[in-house]
């Protein structure tokens, strides 16, 4: 018994150490305005604001360390004085936060996103200084619970059921050393690896915890991690050619069923995810008798919508993912030819997608030039 407790404690401790900070709540309180001086018509200084600024190397964990009470207050504005009729503004507080953070107020309203170094958003505005219009009392600053929600930014996101070989694949495509094991939910926090190319091009790839049926409704590791997929430009779906079974009590899903179910989970979470370019890897091809399943899944994946009948009606997606490339491979075998082919395909598909984006820009500029020539300048 002692032994079990000790093991549990140490497991708990290590999980704590490895905690991945992707969300932080802070009570922000902007400074109140200083009081005015009625006798002289003096105006109090405005209270200090609280603002956030994007910094590539910032970490939410560090923000928490700097503000362990999770309360951040800005200074009040100075009162109007006889010898200083206009009170000085209270100092602002700037919180440096990582890129890829969305800000929410306590009602869940989106206050904006920080995606680029130096981006700034005033989250809580200081109170106005007291003047004739306020009866010379300084007004209170804004005060609320701010949520900082971090979504990873990676070029490619690995998506798949647990145990499909996502982490193994990341470890063979990059130098990352994620934990790999033969049980589901080995990955409990996202890992990012970098794919390096001979011409020094680098592509980042995020290995995410496995998804299971109901992930959109937060079953399994679920929703919490699906949000990271939103920020990637390319989805790399990994399915186990042998299918998936969570445990003896659960229904076994064939390889094709897992693919359709992943499609469904992505769709239920956010339909736009289905518009992202995608690559499919049918993994574990080293296992015996996998050829016919591979052929079946490859053919089906080319027109996925036609195969939705493979799953019960309530699990069917309405729209299918479009795979730009489909591969069968064995991540564990690390065959250089397979690894190189996939690595190059990732790059090609990202580049093809980027060309698409460029074309949209060209269309946009053509449109504003046309409007401009017609004498209708367009505000951008
Ligand atoms: N036979 C075979 N086994 C593989 C292959 N790729 C991965 N595995 C094994 O499958 C198991 C799961 O691999 P992981 O890379 O941890 O799978 P994962 O998708 O990251 O799993 P989660 O983190 O739980 O979502 C490990 O035992 C791997 O060694 C493969 O190509 N062939
Ligand atoms: Mg993993």
GROMACS .gro file of N, CA, C and O in nm, residues 110-213:
model
  416
  110UNK      N    1  -1.427   3.779  -2.666
  110UNK     CA    2  -1.292   3.781  -2.721
  110UNK      C    3  -1.240   3.924  -2.724
  110UNK      O    4  -1.300   4.011  -2.787
  111UNK      N    5  -1.128   3.950  -2.656
  111UNK     CA    6  -1.074   4.085  -2.652
  111UNK      C    7  -0.966   4.106  -2.756
  111UNK      O    8  -0.912   4.215  -2.770
  112UNK      N    9  -0.929   4.002  -2.826
  112UNK     CA   10  -0.826   4.014  -2.930
  112UNK      C   11  -0.723   3.904  -2.917
  112UNK      O   12  -0.729   3.823  -2.825
  113UNK      N   13  -0.630   3.905  -3.013
  113UNK     CA   14  -0.525   3.803  -3.015
  113UNK      C   15  -0.389   3.869  -3.026
  113UNK      O   16  -0.376   3.974  -3.085
  114UNK      N   17  -0.291   3.804  -2.969
  114UNK     CA   18  -0.153   3.852  -2.982
  114UNK      C   19  -0.078   3.747  -3.063
  114UNK      O   20  -0.062   3.634  -3.018
  115UNK      N   21  -0.040   3.786  -3.183
  115UNK     CA   22   0.026   3.688  -3.271
  115UNK      C   23   0.166   3.730  -3.314
  115UNK      O   24   0.241   3.648  -3.364
  116UNK      N   25   0.196   3.857  -3.301
  116UNK     CA   26   0.322   3.907  -3.353
  116UNK      C   27   0.398   3.979  -3.242
  116UNK      O   28   0.335   4.043  -3.156
  117UNK      N   29   0.528   3.965  -3.247
  117UNK     CA   30   0.616   4.034  -3.152
  117UNK      C   31   0.579   4.183  -3.149
  117UNK      O   32   0.564   4.245  -3.255
  118UNK      N   33   0.561   4.236  -3.032
  118UNK     CA   34   0.533   4.380  -3.021
  118UNK      C   35   0.385   4.416  -3.029
  118UNK      O   36   0.349   4.529  -2.998
  119UNK      N   37   0.298   4.322  -3.067
  119UNK     CA   38   0.153   4.350  -3.067
  119UNK      C   39   0.113   4.391  -2.926
  119UNK      O   40   0.157   4.328  -2.829
  120UNK      N   41   0.030   4.495  -2.917
  120UNK     CA   42  -0.015   4.538  -2.783
  120UNK      C   43  -0.166   4.550  -2.779
  120UNK      O   44  -0.226   4.591  -2.877
  121UNK      N   45  -0.224   4.515  -2.668
  121UNK     CA   46  -0.367   4.537  -2.648
  121UNK      C   47  -0.386   4.590  -2.506
  121UNK      O   48  -0.329   4.534  -2.411
  122UNK      N   49  -0.462   4.699  -2.494
  122UNK     CA   50  -0.496   4.746  -2.360
  122UNK      C   51  -0.613   4.661  -2.314
  122UNK      O   52  -0.718   4.659  -2.377
  123UNK      N   53  -0.592   4.586  -2.207
  123UNK     CA   54  -0.699   4.497  -2.163
  123UNK      C   55  -0.788   4.564  -2.058
  123UNK      O   56  -0.908   4.539  -2.053
  124UNK      N   57  -0.728   4.647  -1.975
  124UNK     CA   58  -0.809   4.716  -1.874
  124UNK      C   59  -0.770   4.864  -1.875
  124UNK      O   60  -0.652   4.898  -1.860
  125UNK      N   61  -0.869   4.946  -1.897
  125UNK     CA   62  -0.843   5.090  -1.911
  125UNK      C   63  -0.854   5.157  -1.775
  125UNK      O   64  -0.947   5.128  -1.698
  126UNK      N   65  -0.759   5.245  -1.748
  126UNK     CA   66  -0.761   5.318  -1.621
  126UNK      C   67  -0.881   5.411  -1.615
  126UNK      O   68  -0.934   5.454  -1.718
  127UNK      N   69  -0.925   5.442  -1.492
  127UNK     CA   70  -1.040   5.532  -1.475
  127UNK      C   71  -1.003   5.675  -1.513
  127UNK      O   72  -0.888   5.717  -1.499
  128UNK      N   73  -1.105   5.745  -1.558
  128UNK     CA   74  -1.083   5.884  -1.598
  128UNK      C   75  -1.057   5.968  -1.473
  128UNK      O   76  -1.117   5.944  -1.367
  129UNK      N   77  -0.970   6.068  -1.487
  129UNK     CA   78  -0.941   6.158  -1.375
  129UNK      C   79  -1.063   6.245  -1.345
  129UNK      O   80  -1.141   6.275  -1.435
  130UNK      N   81  -1.079   6.283  -1.218
  130UNK     CA   82  -1.195   6.363  -1.179
  130UNK      C   83  -1.191   6.503  -1.241
  130UNK      O   84  -1.085   6.566  -1.247
  131UNK      N   85  -1.306   6.550  -1.288
  131UNK     CA   86  -1.317   6.683  -1.347
  131UNK      C   87  -1.459   6.731  -1.322
  131UNK      O   88  -1.539   6.660  -1.257
  132UNK      N   89  -1.492   6.846  -1.378
  132UNK     CA   90  -1.628   6.899  -1.357
  132UNK      C   91  -1.733   6.796  -1.400
  132UNK      O   92  -1.835   6.778  -1.334
  133UNK      N   93  -1.705   6.725  -1.511
  133UNK     CA   94  -1.805   6.630  -1.562
  133UNK      C   95  -1.825   6.509  -1.469
  133UNK      O   96  -1.928   6.445  -1.474
  134UNK      N   97  -1.729   6.481  -1.387
  134UNK     CA   98  -1.746   6.365  -1.297
  134UNK      C   99  -1.769   6.410  -1.154
  134UNK      O  100  -1.757   6.330  -1.060
  135UNK      N  101  -1.797   6.537  -1.137
  135UNK     CA  102  -1.813   6.587  -1.000
  135UNK      C  103  -1.680   6.586  -0.926
  135UNK      O  104  -1.676   6.573  -0.804
  136UNK      N  105  -1.571   6.594  -1.000
  136UNK     CA  106  -1.433   6.599  -0.948
  136UNK      C  107  -1.386   6.470  -0.878
  136UNK      O  108  -1.280   6.467  -0.817
  137UNK      N  109  -1.467   6.364  -0.890
  137UNK     CA  110  -1.419   6.235  -0.836
  137UNK      C  111  -1.357   6.156  -0.950
  137UNK      O  112  -1.413   6.153  -1.061
  138UNK      N  113  -1.244   6.094  -0.920
  138UNK     CA  114  -1.184   6.006  -1.022
  138UNK      C  115  -1.271   5.882  -1.041
  138UNK      O  116  -1.332   5.835  -0.945
  139UNK      N  117  -1.279   5.832  -1.165
  139UNK     CA  118  -1.361   5.712  -1.189
  139UNK      C  119  -1.279   5.586  -1.166
  139UNK      O  120  -1.156   5.588  -1.178
  140UNK      N  121  -1.350   5.478  -1.137
  140UNK     CA  122  -1.281   5.349  -1.116
  140UNK      C  123  -1.224   5.299  -1.249
  140UNK      O  124  -1.283   5.322  -1.355
  141UNK      N  125  -1.113   5.227  -1.240
  141UNK     CA  126  -1.059   5.163  -1.362
  141UNK      C  127  -1.133   5.032  -1.387
  141UNK      O  128  -1.206   4.984  -1.301
  142UNK      N  129  -1.111   4.975  -1.505
  142UNK     CA  130  -1.177   4.847  -1.535
  142UNK      C  131  -1.114   4.736  -1.450
  142UNK      O  132  -0.992   4.736  -1.428
  143UNK      N  133  -1.196   4.644  -1.407
  143UNK     CA  134  -1.147   4.534  -1.323
  143UNK      C  135  -1.223   4.408  -1.363
  143UNK      O  136  -1.346   4.409  -1.366
  144UNK      N  137  -1.152   4.305  -1.397
  144UNK     CA  138  -1.218   4.179  -1.434
  144UNK      C  139  -1.116   4.065  -1.437
  144UNK      O  140  -0.996   4.089  -1.426
  145UNK      N  141  -1.167   3.945  -1.454
  145UNK     CA  142  -1.078   3.830  -1.465
  145UNK      C  143  -1.047   3.808  -1.613
  145UNK      O  144  -1.136   3.782  -1.694
  146UNK      N  145  -0.919   3.824  -1.644
  146UNK     CA  146  -0.874   3.811  -1.783
  146UNK      C  147  -0.827   3.667  -1.805
  146UNK      O  148  -0.751   3.614  -1.724
  147UNK      N  149  -0.869   3.605  -1.914
  147UNK     CA  150  -0.817   3.472  -1.946
  147UNK      C  151  -0.723   3.482  -2.065
  147UNK      O  152  -0.756   3.542  -2.168
  148UNK      N  153  -0.604   3.427  -2.048
  148UNK     CA  154  -0.505   3.420  -2.156
  148UNK      C  155  -0.506   3.277  -2.205
  148UNK      O  156  -0.480   3.185  -2.128
  149UNK      N  157  -0.537   3.259  -2.332
  149UNK     CA  158  -0.553   3.124  -2.383
  149UNK      C  159  -0.452   3.103  -2.496
  149UNK      O  160  -0.461   3.168  -2.600
  150UNK      N  161  -0.357   3.016  -2.470
  150UNK     CA  162  -0.249   2.998  -2.567
  150UNK      C  163  -0.281   2.886  -2.665
  150UNK      O  164  -0.317   2.775  -2.625
  151UNK      N  165  -0.267   2.916  -2.793
  151UNK     CA  166  -0.279   2.811  -2.894
  151UNK      C  167  -0.143   2.802  -2.960
  151UNK      O  168  -0.087   2.905  -2.999
  152UNK      N  169  -0.091   2.684  -2.967
  152UNK     CA  170   0.042   2.668  -3.026
  152UNK      C  171   0.041   2.713  -3.169
  152UNK      O  172  -0.058   2.697  -3.239
  153UNK      N  173   0.153   2.763  -3.213
  153UNK     CA  174   0.164   2.796  -3.354
  153UNK      C  175   0.266   2.700  -3.412
  153UNK      O  176   0.382   2.701  -3.375
  154UNK      N  177   0.222   2.611  -3.497
  154UNK     CA  178   0.315   2.521  -3.565
  154UNK      C  179   0.266   2.510  -3.708
  154UNK      O  180   0.148   2.531  -3.736
  155UNK      N  181   0.357   2.479  -3.799
  155UNK     CA  182   0.315   2.468  -3.939
  155UNK      C  183   0.226   2.347  -3.959
  155UNK      O  184   0.131   2.350  -4.034
  156UNK      N  185   0.262   2.239  -3.891
  156UNK     CA  186   0.193   2.112  -3.913
  156UNK      C  187   0.142   2.057  -3.781
  156UNK      O  188   0.211   2.063  -3.680
  157UNK      N  189   0.022   2.003  -3.780
  157UNK     CA  190  -0.032   1.942  -3.659
  157UNK      C  191  -0.056   1.793  -3.682
  157UNK      O  192  -0.117   1.755  -3.782
  158UNK      N  193  -0.006   1.711  -3.591
  158UNK     CA  194  -0.028   1.566  -3.601
  158UNK      C  195  -0.161   1.532  -3.535
  158UNK      O  196  -0.184   1.565  -3.419
  159UNK      N  197  -0.248   1.468  -3.609
  159UNK     CA  198  -0.381   1.438  -3.558
  159UNK      C  199  -0.405   1.289  -3.574
  159UNK      O  200  -0.380   1.232  -3.681
  160UNK      N  201  -0.452   1.224  -3.468
  160UNK     CA  202  -0.481   1.082  -3.481
  160UNK      C  203  -0.536   1.026  -3.353
  160UNK      O  204  -0.533   1.093  -3.248
  161UNK      N  205  -0.585   0.904  -3.358
  161UNK     CA  206  -0.628   0.834  -3.237
  161UNK      C  207  -0.505   0.807  -3.151
  161UNK      O  208  -0.392   0.812  -3.201
  162UNK      N  209  -0.523   0.775  -3.025
  162UNK     CA  210  -0.407   0.741  -2.941
  162UNK      C  211  -0.336   0.618  -2.998
  162UNK      O  212  -0.401   0.535  -3.064
  163UNK      N  213  -0.209   0.611  -2.976
  163UNK     CA  214  -0.131   0.492  -3.009
  163UNK      C  215  -0.109   0.471  -3.160
  163UNK      O  216  -0.060   0.367  -3.202
  164UNK      N  217  -0.146   0.569  -3.242
  164UNK     CA  218  -0.135   0.552  -3.387
  164UNK      C  219   0.009   0.565  -3.435
  164UNK      O  220   0.042   0.522  -3.546
  165UNK      N  221   0.091   0.628  -3.352
  165UNK     CA  222   0.232   0.645  -3.390
  165UNK      C  223   0.267   0.790  -3.423
  165UNK      O  224   0.367   0.816  -3.490
  166UNK      N  225   0.190   0.884  -3.371
  166UNK     CA  226   0.217   1.026  -3.400
  166UNK      C  227   0.352   1.070  -3.344
  166UNK      O  228   0.431   1.133  -3.412
  167UNK      N  229   0.375   1.033  -3.218
  167UNK     CA  230   0.501   1.075  -3.155
  167UNK      C  231   0.619   1.005  -3.220
  167UNK      O  232   0.726   1.063  -3.239
  168UNK      N  233   0.598   0.878  -3.256
  168UNK     CA  234   0.705   0.805  -3.324
  168UNK      C  235   0.740   0.878  -3.454
  168UNK      O  236   0.856   0.899  -3.486
  169UNK      N  237   0.637   0.918  -3.525
  169UNK     CA  238   0.658   0.986  -3.652
  169UNK      C  239   0.733   1.118  -3.631
  169UNK      O  240   0.828   1.149  -3.704
  170UNK      N  241   0.692   1.192  -3.529
  170UNK     CA  242   0.762   1.318  -3.503
  170UNK      C  243   0.908   1.292  -3.472
  170UNK      O  244   0.997   1.363  -3.517
  171UNK      N  245   0.934   1.184  -3.398
  171UNK     CA  246   1.073   1.156  -3.359
  171UNK      C  247   1.158   1.114  -3.479
  171UNK      O  248   1.278   1.135  -3.478
  172UNK      N  249   1.095   1.057  -3.582
  172UNK     CA  250   1.178   1.019  -3.697
  172UNK      C  251   1.189   1.131  -3.800
  172UNK      O  252   1.282   1.136  -3.878
  173UNK      N  253   1.093   1.224  -3.797
  173UNK     CA  254   1.099   1.335  -3.892
  173UNK      C  255   1.185   1.450  -3.839
  173UNK      O  256   1.236   1.532  -3.915
  174UNK      N  257   1.196   1.458  -3.707
  174UNK     CA  258   1.270   1.570  -3.647
  174UNK      C  259   1.363   1.514  -3.539
  174UNK      O  260   1.368   1.394  -3.518
  175UNK      N  261   1.428   1.607  -3.469
  175UNK     CA  262   1.517   1.560  -3.362
  175UNK      C  263   1.445   1.553  -3.229
  175UNK      O  264   1.506   1.524  -3.126
  176UNK      N  265   1.315   1.581  -3.230
  176UNK     CA  266   1.240   1.580  -3.104
  176UNK      C  267   1.241   1.441  -3.043
  176UNK      O  268   1.250   1.341  -3.115
  177UNK      N  269   1.233   1.435  -2.911
  177UNK     CA  270   1.235   1.305  -2.842
  177UNK      C  271   1.110   1.291  -2.757
  177UNK      O  272   1.117   1.288  -2.633
  178UNK      N  273   0.994   1.286  -2.820
  178UNK     CA  274   0.872   1.273  -2.739
  178UNK      C  275   0.863   1.134  -2.677
  178UNK      O  276   0.929   1.040  -2.723
  179UNK      N  277   0.783   1.124  -2.575
  179UNK     CA  278   0.765   0.994  -2.510
  179UNK      C  279   0.681   0.905  -2.603
  179UNK      O  280   0.580   0.948  -2.658
  180UNK      N  281   0.727   0.780  -2.618
  180UNK     CA  282   0.658   0.685  -2.705
  180UNK      C  283   0.630   0.561  -2.622
  180UNK      O  284   0.719   0.511  -2.554
  181UNK      N  285   0.508   0.511  -2.624
  181UNK     CA  286   0.480   0.387  -2.551
  181UNK      C  287   0.359   0.319  -2.610
  181UNK      O  288   0.282   0.379  -2.684
  182UNK      N  289   0.346   0.191  -2.575
  182UNK     CA  290   0.245   0.109  -2.642
  182UNK      C  291   0.109   0.118  -2.575
  182UNK      O  292   0.032   0.026  -2.581
  183UNK      N  293   0.081   0.227  -2.506
  183UNK     CA  294  -0.052   0.243  -2.449
  183UNK      C  295  -0.109   0.378  -2.492
  183UNK      O  296  -0.032   0.470  -2.526
  184UNK      N  297  -0.242   0.388  -2.492
  184UNK     CA  298  -0.303   0.513  -2.538
  184UNK      C  299  -0.276   0.628  -2.441
  184UNK      O  300  -0.252   0.604  -2.323
  185UNK      N  301  -0.282   0.748  -2.492
  185UNK     CA  302  -0.262   0.871  -2.414
  185UNK      C  303  -0.123   0.881  -2.353
  185UNK      O  304  -0.107   0.923  -2.240
  186UNK      N  305  -0.024   0.836  -2.428
  186UNK     CA  306   0.113   0.854  -2.382
  186UNK      C  307   0.147   1.003  -2.385
  186UNK      O  308   0.209   1.056  -2.292
  187UNK      N  309   0.107   1.068  -2.492
  187UNK     CA  310   0.135   1.211  -2.502
  187UNK      C  311   0.026   1.286  -2.427
  187UNK      O  312  -0.092   1.272  -2.460
  188UNK      N  313   0.067   1.360  -2.324
  188UNK     CA  314  -0.035   1.433  -2.248
  188UNK      C  315  -0.014   1.583  -2.260
  188UNK      O  316  -0.089   1.661  -2.205
  189UNK      N  317   0.088   1.621  -2.329
  189UNK     CA  318   0.107   1.763  -2.355
  189UNK      C  319   0.167   1.776  -2.495
  189UNK      O  320   0.236   1.684  -2.541
  190UNK      N  321   0.138   1.885  -2.563
  190UNK     CA  322   0.189   1.896  -2.700
  190UNK      C  323   0.342   1.906  -2.701
  190UNK      O  324   0.401   1.963  -2.610
  191UNK      N  325   0.402   1.848  -2.803
  191UNK     CA  326   0.547   1.861  -2.823
  191UNK      C  327   0.565   1.923  -2.961
  191UNK      O  328   0.490   1.891  -3.052
  192UNK      N  329   0.667   2.004  -2.972
  192UNK     CA  330   0.694   2.060  -3.105
  192UNK      C  331   0.830   2.014  -3.151
  192UNK      O  332   0.926   2.017  -3.074
  193UNK      N  333   0.837   1.968  -3.274
  193UNK     CA  334   0.965   1.931  -3.334
  193UNK      C  335   0.986   2.015  -3.458
  193UNK      O  336   0.891   2.073  -3.511
  194UNK      N  337   1.111   2.020  -3.502
  194UNK     CA  338   1.140   2.098  -3.622
  194UNK      C  339   1.195   2.006  -3.731
  194UNK      O  340   1.290   1.932  -3.706
  195UNK      N  341   1.134   2.012  -3.847
  195UNK     CA  342   1.184   1.934  -3.961
  195UNK      C  343   1.287   2.021  -4.031
  195UNK      O  344   1.258   2.136  -4.066
  196UNK      N  345   1.408   1.967  -4.046
  196UNK     CA  346   1.517   2.046  -4.106
  196UNK      C  347   1.540   1.996  -4.247
  196UNK      O  348   1.544   1.874  -4.269
  197UNK      N  349   1.563   2.086  -4.338
  197UNK     CA  350   1.587   2.049  -4.478
  197UNK      C  351   1.727   2.094  -4.517
  197UNK      O  352   1.782   2.187  -4.457
  198UNK      N  353   1.786   2.028  -4.619
  198UNK     CA  354   1.924   2.059  -4.654
  198UNK      C  355   1.947   2.207  -4.689
  198UNK      O  356   2.054   2.261  -4.665
  199UNK      N  357   1.845   2.274  -4.743
  199UNK     CA  358   1.863   2.417  -4.776
  199UNK      C  359   1.830   2.508  -4.657
  199UNK      O  360   1.805   2.626  -4.675
  200UNK      N  361   1.830   2.450  -4.539
  200UNK     CA  362   1.808   2.520  -4.412
  200UNK      C  363   1.663   2.563  -4.386
  200UNK      O  364   1.635   2.631  -4.289
  201UNK      N  365   1.575   2.523  -4.474
  201UNK     CA  366   1.433   2.547  -4.447
  201UNK      C  367   1.395   2.469  -4.321
  201UNK      O  368   1.444   2.358  -4.299
  202UNK      N  369   1.310   2.527  -4.239
  202UNK     CA  370   1.266   2.458  -4.117
  202UNK      C  371   1.113   2.461  -4.112
  202UNK      O  372   1.053   2.563  -4.142
  203UNK      N  373   1.055   2.351  -4.075
  203UNK     CA  374   0.909   2.343  -4.064
  203UNK      C  375   0.878   2.287  -3.925
  203UNK      O  376   0.935   2.185  -3.885
  204UNK      N  377   0.789   2.356  -3.854
  204UNK     CA  378   0.759   2.308  -3.719
  204UNK      C  379   0.637   2.215  -3.721
  204UNK      O  380   0.543   2.236  -3.797
  205UNK      N  381   0.645   2.114  -3.636
  205UNK     CA  382   0.538   2.014  -3.633
  205UNK      C  383   0.498   1.990  -3.487
  205UNK      O  384   0.583   1.967  -3.402
  206UNK      N  385   0.367   1.996  -3.461
  206UNK     CA  386   0.319   1.975  -3.323
  206UNK      C  387   0.260   1.837  -3.310
  206UNK      O  388   0.175   1.796  -3.389
  207UNK      N  389   0.308   1.766  -3.210
  207UNK     CA  390   0.258   1.633  -3.177
  207UNK      C  391   0.155   1.653  -3.067
  207UNK      O  392   0.186   1.707  -2.962
  208UNK      N  393   0.033   1.612  -3.093
  208UNK     CA  394  -0.073   1.641  -2.998
  208UNK      C  395  -0.124   1.512  -2.934
  208UNK      O  396  -0.112   1.404  -2.993
  209UNK      N  397  -0.182   1.523  -2.818
  209UNK     CA  398  -0.240   1.404  -2.756
  209UNK      C  399  -0.345   1.343  -2.848
  209UNK      O  400  -0.410   1.413  -2.926
  210UNK      N  401  -0.362   1.212  -2.839
  210UNK     CA  402  -0.454   1.142  -2.927
  210UNK      C  403  -0.600   1.184  -2.906
  210UNK      O  404  -0.640   1.222  -2.798
  211UNK      N  405  -0.676   1.177  -3.014
  211UNK     CA  406  -0.819   1.210  -3.007
  211UNK      C  407  -0.897   1.081  -3.005
  211UNK      O  408  -0.857   0.983  -3.067
  212UNK      N  409  -1.008   1.083  -2.936
  212UNK     CA  410  -1.097   0.967  -2.945
  212UNK      C  411  -1.238   1.016  -2.977
  212UNK      O  412  -1.262   1.137  -2.977
  213UNK      N  413  -1.328   0.923  -2.999
  213UNK     CA  414  -1.466   0.962  -3.027
  213UNK      C  415  -1.516   1.047  -2.911
  213UNK      O  416  -1.498   1.012  -2.795
   0.00000   0.00000   0.00000
